Coordinates of C-alpha atoms in Angstrom, one line a residue:
M1 CA -0.1 -0.1 -0.1
S2 CA 1.3 3.1 -0.7
S3 CA 0.9 6.3 1.2
V4 CA -2.5 6.8 3.2
F5 CA -4.9 9.8 4.0
R6 CA -4.3 10.5 7.6
P7 CA -4.0 13.5 10.0
P8 CA -0.9 15.5 9.6
I9 CA 2.1 14.8 12.3
L10 CA 5.2 16.9 12.9
H11 CA 7.5 16.0 10.6
H12 CA 5.7 16.9 7.6
F13 CA 5.2 20.6 9.0
L14 CA 8.8 21.0 9.7
S15 CA 9.5 19.5 6.0
L16 CA 6.8 22.5 4.6
R17 CA 8.3 25.0 7.0
A18 CA 11.6 24.3 5.0
V19 CA 9.5 24.7 1.5
V20 CA 8.5 28.4 2.6
V21 CA 11.9 29.0 3.5
A22 CA 13.4 28.0 0.4
S23 CA 10.9 29.4 -1.8
R24 CA 11.5 33.0 0.7
M25 CA 15.3 32.6 -0.4
L26 CA 14.3 32.4 -4.0
V27 CA 12.4 35.6 -3.7
S28 CA 15.2 37.5 -2.2
Q29 CA 17.5 36.3 -5.5
R30 CA 15.5 37.7 -7.9
V31 CA 13.6 41.1 -6.4
G32 CA 15.1 42.6 -9.7
D33 CA 12.0 40.9 -11.8
L34 CA 9.2 42.4 -10.3
R35 CA 6.4 43.1 -12.5
N36 CA 5.1 46.8 -12.1
P37 CA 3.5 47.4 -9.0
I38 CA -0.2 48.3 -9.0
P39 CA -0.8 51.5 -8.1
P40 CA -2.0 52.1 -4.5
N41 CA -4.9 53.9 -5.0
L42 CA -6.3 51.5 -6.8
L43 CA -5.9 48.2 -4.2
T44 CA -7.8 50.9 -2.0
F45 CA -11.3 49.7 -4.0
E46 CA -13.0 53.2 -3.3
D47 CA -13.0 54.4 -7.4
P48 CA -16.6 53.9 -8.5
R49 CA -15.5 54.2 -12.2
A50 CA -14.9 50.5 -11.5
F51 CA -18.7 50.4 -12.8
K52 CA -17.9 52.7 -15.8
A53 CA -18.7 49.4 -18.2
K54 CA -22.3 48.5 -16.4
T55 CA -25.4 50.1 -18.4
W56 CA -27.6 52.2 -16.6
W57 CA -30.5 49.8 -15.8
E58 CA -27.5 47.1 -14.7
L59 CA -26.6 50.2 -11.9
M60 CA -30.0 50.5 -11.1
R61 CA -30.5 47.1 -10.7
A62 CA -27.7 46.4 -8.6
L63 CA -28.8 49.1 -6.5
G64 CA -32.5 47.3 -5.9
V65 CA -30.8 43.9 -4.9
F66 CA -28.5 45.7 -2.5
R67 CA -31.4 47.5 -1.3
L68 CA -33.6 44.5 -0.8
C69 CA -30.9 42.3 1.0
S70 CA -30.1 44.6 3.5
F71 CA -33.5 43.7 4.9
P72 CA -32.6 40.1 6.9
T73 CA -36.1 38.6 6.7
L74 CA -36.1 39.0 3.1
V75 CA -32.8 37.6 2.6
N76 CA -34.3 34.4 4.4
H77 CA -36.9 33.8 2.1
C78 CA -36.3 35.2 -1.5
G79 CA -33.0 34.4 -4.2
K80 CA -31.0 36.0 -5.9
F81 CA -30.0 36.3 -10.3
V82 CA -28.8 33.2 -12.0
A83 CA -27.2 33.4 -15.4
G84 CA -30.6 31.8 -17.0
E85 CA -32.4 28.4 -17.6
T86 CA -31.3 27.3 -21.6
E87 CA -28.2 27.3 -22.7
E88 CA -28.9 30.2 -25.0
E89 CA -29.9 32.4 -21.8
I90 CA -26.3 31.3 -20.0
A91 CA -24.5 32.1 -22.9
E92 CA -26.1 35.5 -23.4
S93 CA -25.3 36.2 -19.3
M94 CA -21.3 35.1 -20.2
E95 CA -21.2 36.9 -23.0
K96 CA -21.8 40.3 -21.0
M97 CA -19.8 38.9 -18.2
S98 CA -16.7 38.6 -20.9
L99 CA -16.8 41.9 -21.8
L100 CA -16.1 43.2 -18.6
G101 CA -13.1 41.3 -18.3
L102 CA -15.3 38.8 -15.3
R103 CA -15.1 34.6 -16.0
P104 CA -17.9 33.0 -14.9
M105 CA -17.5 30.0 -12.8
L106 CA -21.0 27.5 -13.4
A107 CA -22.5 25.9 -10.3
V108 CA -24.6 22.9 -10.9
P109 CA -28.1 23.8 -8.4
I110 CA -27.7 20.8 -6.9
E111 CA -29.2 20.6 -3.0
E112 CA -28.4 17.5 -1.0
D113 CA -30.8 15.3 -0.1
L114 CA -30.8 14.1 4.1
G115 CA -33.3 11.0 3.7
E116 CA -32.5 7.6 4.2
S117 CA -32.4 7.0 0.7
T118 CA -29.7 5.9 -1.6
G119 CA -31.6 5.6 -4.6
E120 CA -28.8 5.5 -7.5
K121 CA -31.4 7.2 -10.1
R122 CA -31.4 10.2 -7.9
Y123 CA -27.6 10.4 -7.9
D124 CA -27.1 9.5 -11.6
D125 CA -29.8 12.0 -12.6
N126 CA -27.5 14.8 -10.9
L127 CA -24.6 13.2 -12.5
A128 CA -25.9 13.6 -16.0
S129 CA -26.3 17.4 -14.6
V130 CA -23.0 17.8 -13.6
L131 CA -21.6 16.5 -17.2
E132 CA -24.0 19.3 -18.8
C133 CA -22.3 21.2 -16.7
V134 CA -18.5 20.2 -17.9
R135 CA -20.0 20.3 -21.7
I136 CA -21.1 23.8 -21.3
S137 CA -18.6 25.1 -19.3
H138 CA -15.8 23.9 -21.9
C139 CA -17.5 24.1 -25.3
N140 CA -18.0 27.8 -24.9
T141 CA -15.5 30.4 -25.1
W142 CA -16.3 32.9 -22.4
S143 CA -12.8 32.3 -21.2
K144 CA -9.7 31.0 -21.1
D145 CA -9.3 28.2 -18.2
P146 CA -12.8 27.5 -18.0
M147 CA -13.8 26.7 -14.1
M148 CA -17.2 25.0 -12.4
Q149 CA -18.0 23.9 -9.0
L150 CA -18.8 20.5 -7.6
K151 CA -20.7 19.2 -4.7
I152 CA -19.6 15.6 -3.8
T153 CA -23.5 15.0 -1.7
A154 CA -24.8 15.4 -4.9
L155 CA -23.1 12.1 -6.5
V156 CA -22.6 10.0 -2.8
S157 CA -25.2 10.0 0.0
P158 CA -24.2 12.4 2.9
E159 CA -25.4 9.6 5.8
L160 CA -22.2 7.6 3.9
C161 CA -20.1 10.7 3.4
V162 CA -21.0 10.7 7.7
K163 CA -20.1 7.0 8.7
L164 CA -16.9 7.3 6.5
T165 CA -15.8 10.5 8.5
C166 CA -16.4 8.5 11.4
L167 CA -14.9 5.2 10.6
M168 CA -11.6 7.5 9.7
K169 CA -11.0 8.0 13.3
E170 CA -10.3 5.0 13.7
Q171 CA -9.0 3.7 10.2
E172 CA -6.9 4.6 7.8
Y173 CA -8.1 4.2 4.0
D174 CA -5.2 4.1 1.5
L175 CA -5.8 6.3 -1.7
D176 CA -5.0 3.2 -4.2
L177 CA -8.1 1.7 -2.7
L178 CA -10.3 4.3 -3.8
V179 CA -8.2 5.1 -7.2
R180 CA -9.2 0.7 -7.8
A181 CA -12.6 1.7 -7.5
M182 CA -12.9 4.6 -9.4
N183 CA -11.4 2.0 -12.8
K184 CA -14.2 -0.6 -11.2
E185 CA -12.2 -2.7 -9.3
E186 CA -15.2 -5.0 -6.9
L187 CA -13.6 -3.6 -3.7
K188 CA -14.6 -4.4 -0.2
F189 CA -13.8 -0.6 1.8
P190 CA -13.6 -1.6 6.0
G191 CA -16.9 -1.0 8.1
L192 CA -19.2 -0.8 5.7
S193 CA -22.5 -2.8 4.9
E194 CA -22.8 -4.6 1.4
S195 CA -25.4 -2.0 0.5
E196 CA -23.5 0.8 1.8
N197 CA -20.0 -0.7 0.2
T198 CA -21.9 -0.9 -3.2
H199 CA -23.2 2.9 -2.9
F200 CA -19.4 4.1 -2.4
L201 CA -18.6 2.1 -5.2
Y202 CA -21.2 3.5 -7.5
G203 CA -20.6 6.9 -6.3
L204 CA -16.1 6.5 -7.3
H205 CA -17.4 4.9 -10.7
R206 CA -20.0 9.0 -10.8
F207 CA -16.4 11.1 -9.4
N208 CA -14.4 9.0 -12.5
K209 CA -17.0 9.9 -15.2
I210 CA -16.3 13.3 -13.8
G211 CA -12.8 13.8 -13.8
E212 CA -12.4 11.8 -17.2
A213 CA -15.0 14.5 -18.8
S214 CA -13.0 17.2 -17.6
V215 CA -9.5 16.7 -17.6
N216 CA -7.6 19.1 -19.6
K217 CA -10.6 20.9 -20.2
V218 CA -12.4 22.2 -17.3
R219 CA -11.3 22.7 -13.3
V220 CA -14.0 21.4 -11.1
L221 CA -13.7 22.9 -7.7
V222 CA -15.0 20.4 -5.0
D223 CA -17.1 22.2 -2.3
A224 CA -16.4 21.8 1.4
E225 CA -19.5 21.3 3.3
Y226 CA -19.6 20.6 7.1
T227 CA -17.0 19.3 9.9
Y228 CA -18.7 16.3 10.7
M229 CA -18.7 15.0 6.8
N230 CA -15.4 17.1 5.3
P231 CA -13.1 14.1 5.8
A232 CA -14.7 11.8 3.6
L233 CA -15.4 14.7 1.1
S234 CA -11.9 15.4 1.2
L235 CA -11.1 12.0 0.8
I236 CA -12.8 11.4 -2.4
T237 CA -11.7 14.4 -4.1
M238 CA -7.6 13.6 -2.9
A239 CA -8.4 10.3 -5.0
M240 CA -9.7 12.0 -7.8
M241 CA -6.6 14.7 -7.5
K242 CA -4.4 11.0 -7.2
K243 CA -6.3 9.8 -10.2
F244 CA -6.8 12.6 -12.8
N245 CA -3.9 15.7 -11.2
Q246 CA -1.2 14.0 -12.6
N247 CA -0.1 16.5 -15.4
G248 CA -1.9 19.5 -13.9
A249 CA -4.4 20.8 -11.4
W250 CA -8.2 19.6 -12.4
I251 CA -10.0 18.9 -9.4
W252 CA -9.0 21.6 -6.8
N253 CA -10.3 21.1 -3.1
T254 CA -12.0 23.6 -0.9
Y255 CA -10.2 24.8 2.8
Q256 CA -12.3 26.7 5.1
C257 CA -10.2 29.6 7.3
Y258 CA -12.8 29.6 10.1
L259 CA -11.9 26.2 11.2
K260 CA -9.4 26.0 13.4
E261 CA -8.4 23.0 11.8
S262 CA -7.9 24.1 8.0
R263 CA -4.4 25.3 8.2
D264 CA -3.5 21.2 9.5
L265 CA -5.3 20.4 7.2
L266 CA -4.3 22.7 4.2
L267 CA -0.3 21.2 5.0
E268 CA -1.9 17.6 5.3
A269 CA -2.5 18.2 1.7
I270 CA 0.5 19.7 0.5
R271 CA 2.6 17.0 2.0
L272 CA 0.2 14.5 0.2
S273 CA 0.3 16.1 -2.7
M274 CA 4.4 15.9 -2.6
D275 CA 4.5 12.1 -1.3
Q276 CA 2.2 11.0 -4.3
S277 CA 3.1 13.5 -6.9
F278 CA 0.3 14.7 -8.3
C279 CA -1.0 18.5 -8.8
L280 CA -2.6 20.8 -5.6
G281 CA -5.4 23.2 -6.5
V282 CA -6.9 24.9 -3.8
K283 CA -10.0 26.9 -3.3
L284 CA -9.4 29.5 0.0
V285 CA -12.5 30.4 1.9
R286 CA -13.1 31.7 5.2
G287 CA -16.0 29.9 5.0
A288 CA -20.3 30.1 5.2
Y289 CA -21.5 27.5 7.9
M290 CA -20.7 29.1 11.6
D291 CA -23.5 29.6 12.7
K292 CA -24.7 25.6 12.2
E293 CA -21.5 24.6 13.1
R294 CA -21.4 26.0 16.4
K295 CA -24.7 25.2 17.3
L296 CA -24.1 21.3 17.0
A297 CA -21.2 21.2 18.7
H298 CA -22.5 23.1 21.5
K299 CA -25.7 20.6 21.3
E300 CA -22.9 17.3 21.0
G301 CA -20.9 18.8 23.8
R302 CA -18.1 19.4 21.5
T303 CA -15.6 21.8 20.8
D304 CA -16.3 24.6 19.1
P305 CA -14.6 23.9 15.3
I306 CA -14.7 27.9 14.0
H307 CA -11.7 30.0 15.4
Q308 CA -13.0 32.2 18.4
S309 CA -12.5 35.8 16.5
W310 CA -12.8 37.4 12.9
K311 CA -9.1 38.1 13.5
C312 CA -8.1 34.7 14.0
T313 CA -9.7 33.2 11.3
N314 CA -8.2 36.6 8.9
D315 CA -5.2 35.4 9.9
C316 CA -5.6 31.8 9.5
Y317 CA -6.8 32.6 5.7
N318 CA -3.6 35.0 4.7
G319 CA -1.3 33.0 6.6
S320 CA -2.4 29.7 4.6
L321 CA -2.4 32.6 1.4
E322 CA 1.0 33.3 2.4
I323 CA 2.3 29.2 2.4
L324 CA 0.3 28.7 -1.2
L325 CA 1.5 31.7 -3.0
N326 CA 5.1 30.9 -2.0
L327 CA 4.5 27.6 -3.4
I328 CA 3.0 28.6 -6.5
S329 CA 6.5 31.1 -7.1
Q330 CA 8.6 28.2 -7.5
Y331 CA 6.0 25.2 -8.8
P332 CA 3.3 27.5 -11.2
E333 CA 2.9 24.2 -12.6
R334 CA 1.7 21.9 -9.6
Y335 CA 0.3 24.6 -7.3
K336 CA -3.0 26.6 -7.9
I337 CA -5.1 28.6 -5.6
I338 CA -8.1 30.2 -6.2
V339 CA -8.4 33.3 -3.7
A340 CA -12.1 33.2 -3.1
T341 CA -13.1 36.0 -0.5
H342 CA -14.7 39.3 -0.4
N343 CA -12.6 40.7 1.9
E344 CA -10.5 43.5 0.3
E345 CA -7.8 43.2 2.9
S346 CA -7.0 39.8 1.7
V347 CA -7.1 40.9 -1.6
R348 CA -4.2 43.3 -1.7
K349 CA -1.9 41.2 0.5
A350 CA -2.3 38.6 -2.4
V351 CA -1.7 41.2 -5.0
T352 CA 0.9 42.7 -3.3
R353 CA 2.7 39.6 -2.5
M354 CA 1.8 38.0 -6.1
V355 CA 4.1 41.4 -7.4
E356 CA 6.9 41.1 -4.4
L357 CA 6.9 37.3 -6.1
G358 CA 6.6 37.9 -9.8
I359 CA 3.8 35.8 -10.0
D360 CA 1.7 36.8 -13.1
R361 CA -1.2 38.4 -12.8
D362 CA -3.2 36.1 -15.5
G363 CA -0.8 33.2 -15.9
G364 CA -3.1 30.7 -14.5
S365 CA -2.1 29.6 -11.1
V366 CA -3.7 32.6 -9.0
C367 CA -6.9 33.7 -9.4
F368 CA -10.3 35.2 -7.4
G369 CA -13.4 34.7 -6.7
Q370 CA -16.7 36.3 -5.8
L371 CA -20.5 35.6 -5.8
L372 CA -22.4 36.4 -8.9
G373 CA -23.7 40.0 -8.5
M374 CA -21.4 40.5 -4.4
C375 CA -18.1 42.5 -4.5
D376 CA -18.0 43.8 -8.0
H377 CA -16.5 46.9 -6.9
V378 CA -13.7 44.4 -6.1
S379 CA -14.5 42.3 -9.1
L380 CA -14.4 44.7 -11.7
T381 CA -10.8 46.5 -10.5
L382 CA -8.8 43.7 -10.2
A383 CA -10.0 42.7 -13.7
Q384 CA -9.4 45.9 -15.3
Q385 CA -5.6 45.8 -13.9
G386 CA -5.3 42.4 -15.4
F387 CA -6.1 39.8 -13.0
S388 CA -8.4 36.7 -13.3
V389 CA -11.5 37.2 -11.9
Y390 CA -14.2 34.3 -11.8
K391 CA -17.5 35.0 -10.5
S392 CA -19.9 32.4 -8.8
V393 CA -22.6 31.7 -11.0
P394 CA -25.9 29.1 -10.9
Y395 CA -28.1 28.4 -13.3
G396 CA -31.1 26.7 -14.2
S397 CA -34.8 26.8 -13.8
V398 CA -36.4 28.5 -11.4
D399 CA -37.7 25.5 -9.3
D400 CA -34.2 24.0 -9.5
T401 CA -32.3 27.4 -8.6
L402 CA -34.5 28.9 -6.3
P403 CA -34.2 26.4 -2.8
Y404 CA -30.2 27.1 -4.1
L405 CA -30.1 30.4 -3.9
V406 CA -31.6 31.1 -1.1
R407 CA -29.1 28.8 0.5
R408 CA -26.4 30.9 0.0
A409 CA -28.1 33.5 0.8
Q410 CA -28.8 32.7 4.3
E411 CA -25.2 31.3 4.5
N412 CA -23.9 34.8 3.4
R413 CA -26.2 36.9 4.8
T414 CA -23.7 39.1 7.0
V415 CA -21.9 39.4 3.5
L416 CA -24.5 41.1 2.3
Q417 CA -25.3 42.9 4.9
G418 CA -22.1 44.4 4.9
I419 CA -22.6 45.8 1.6
R420 CA -22.9 49.3 2.2
K421 CA -19.5 50.2 0.6
E422 CA -20.1 48.9 -2.7
R423 CA -23.8 50.3 -2.6
D424 CA -22.7 53.8 -2.2
L425 CA -19.4 53.4 -5.0
L426 CA -22.7 52.5 -7.2
R427 CA -24.5 55.7 -6.1
Q428 CA -21.4 57.7 -6.9
E429 CA -21.0 56.4 -10.3
L430 CA -24.9 57.2 -11.0
R431 CA -24.5 60.5 -10.0
R432 CA -21.6 61.0 -12.4
R433 CA -23.0 59.7 -15.1
V434 CA -26.1 62.4 -14.6
R435 CA -23.5 65.1 -14.0
D436 CA -21.5 64.4 -17.2
K437 CA -25.2 64.5 -19.0
V438 CA -26.3 67.2 -17.6
T439 CA -23.1 68.6 -18.5
W440 CA -23.2 67.8 -21.9
A441 CA -26.6 69.3 -22.4
K442 CA -25.5 72.1 -21.5

């Protein structure tokens, strides 16, 4: 058996520390070769002209949406805008986005069913939707390096993921075993019943189809979910990485920096990628399940898994960002990151370190991501300066997307309530246009 998926240990941390130190030494040797710095006034994200490419209608619509989003009760009971229902509608929305220098990151609005049923048809139907998302993302020319999002529990039952997570506390699961199962070997996984084992094998076959469809075409970003199932999700994702990320980062994993364990999990993922020689793609987020995680921990008498302060979460996020950017400066083809945040300070830190490390703005190793319709003053400013910026875009019918959108809005209500700055910039741009119209008329 080769290396296994297991908790991190001390000597791996020490070896990674050596990597970071070595990368800093490398940077010091090429200070004279840095890219031109970004003008400081642009990184304040205070210029309303970031919205200059938006139409009058788009400005008014954005202000209206932000006004509605300022009411928590309304956020709890309604959704936001989507890309469209048909492929033609999606294409039209994506073309508009590309004209602004932004790139779509499609999300299939599949909600996991927390019931007891593990009927395979439901998961096979979800697989068909995910494969269609791969096709749409790849066959259109909205942007280079297309991305999409994947939810593990759309293709395998949440109950199984919870059980696997519990089993992983007692025993190790070898990545090679999962890869062999993806290749349709009939295997038995320890601790699972016959029906659970069969369902897991079917699930791994589904993930294999996604990997085969997306490799060399579309980057698949796997979502993190709740702590009581995340270890199982990462196990599956790492197995996909081992099989499909040999020559590039096509499968990515998400790391939630509001969790106390997130830095250790990231370091373990880096160690595993080194040991097993696969490329690592990272979606770095702060996290969106804080209230539920804390309530569940309190209910079960467990230690709160969330950092005790916003500062600790920020320190974790920025520290993880530093580790990855240093690695990318040395191995830009082996390590990739999407800085998925609405936090201006973290965006500024990322941009500053990219300049200092000599990382290309649009080289494919570092990109930025925000939700559709959120934080546009940051997204547009970055895009106008030549950085790769993706917007998370759900698509589908109203019936399919509404539950998804309501959940995303509820998870991000703290972000929605902090949109005053973007709203004020939109108003400034609107007033500027009115003044220009009046002046021109005179």
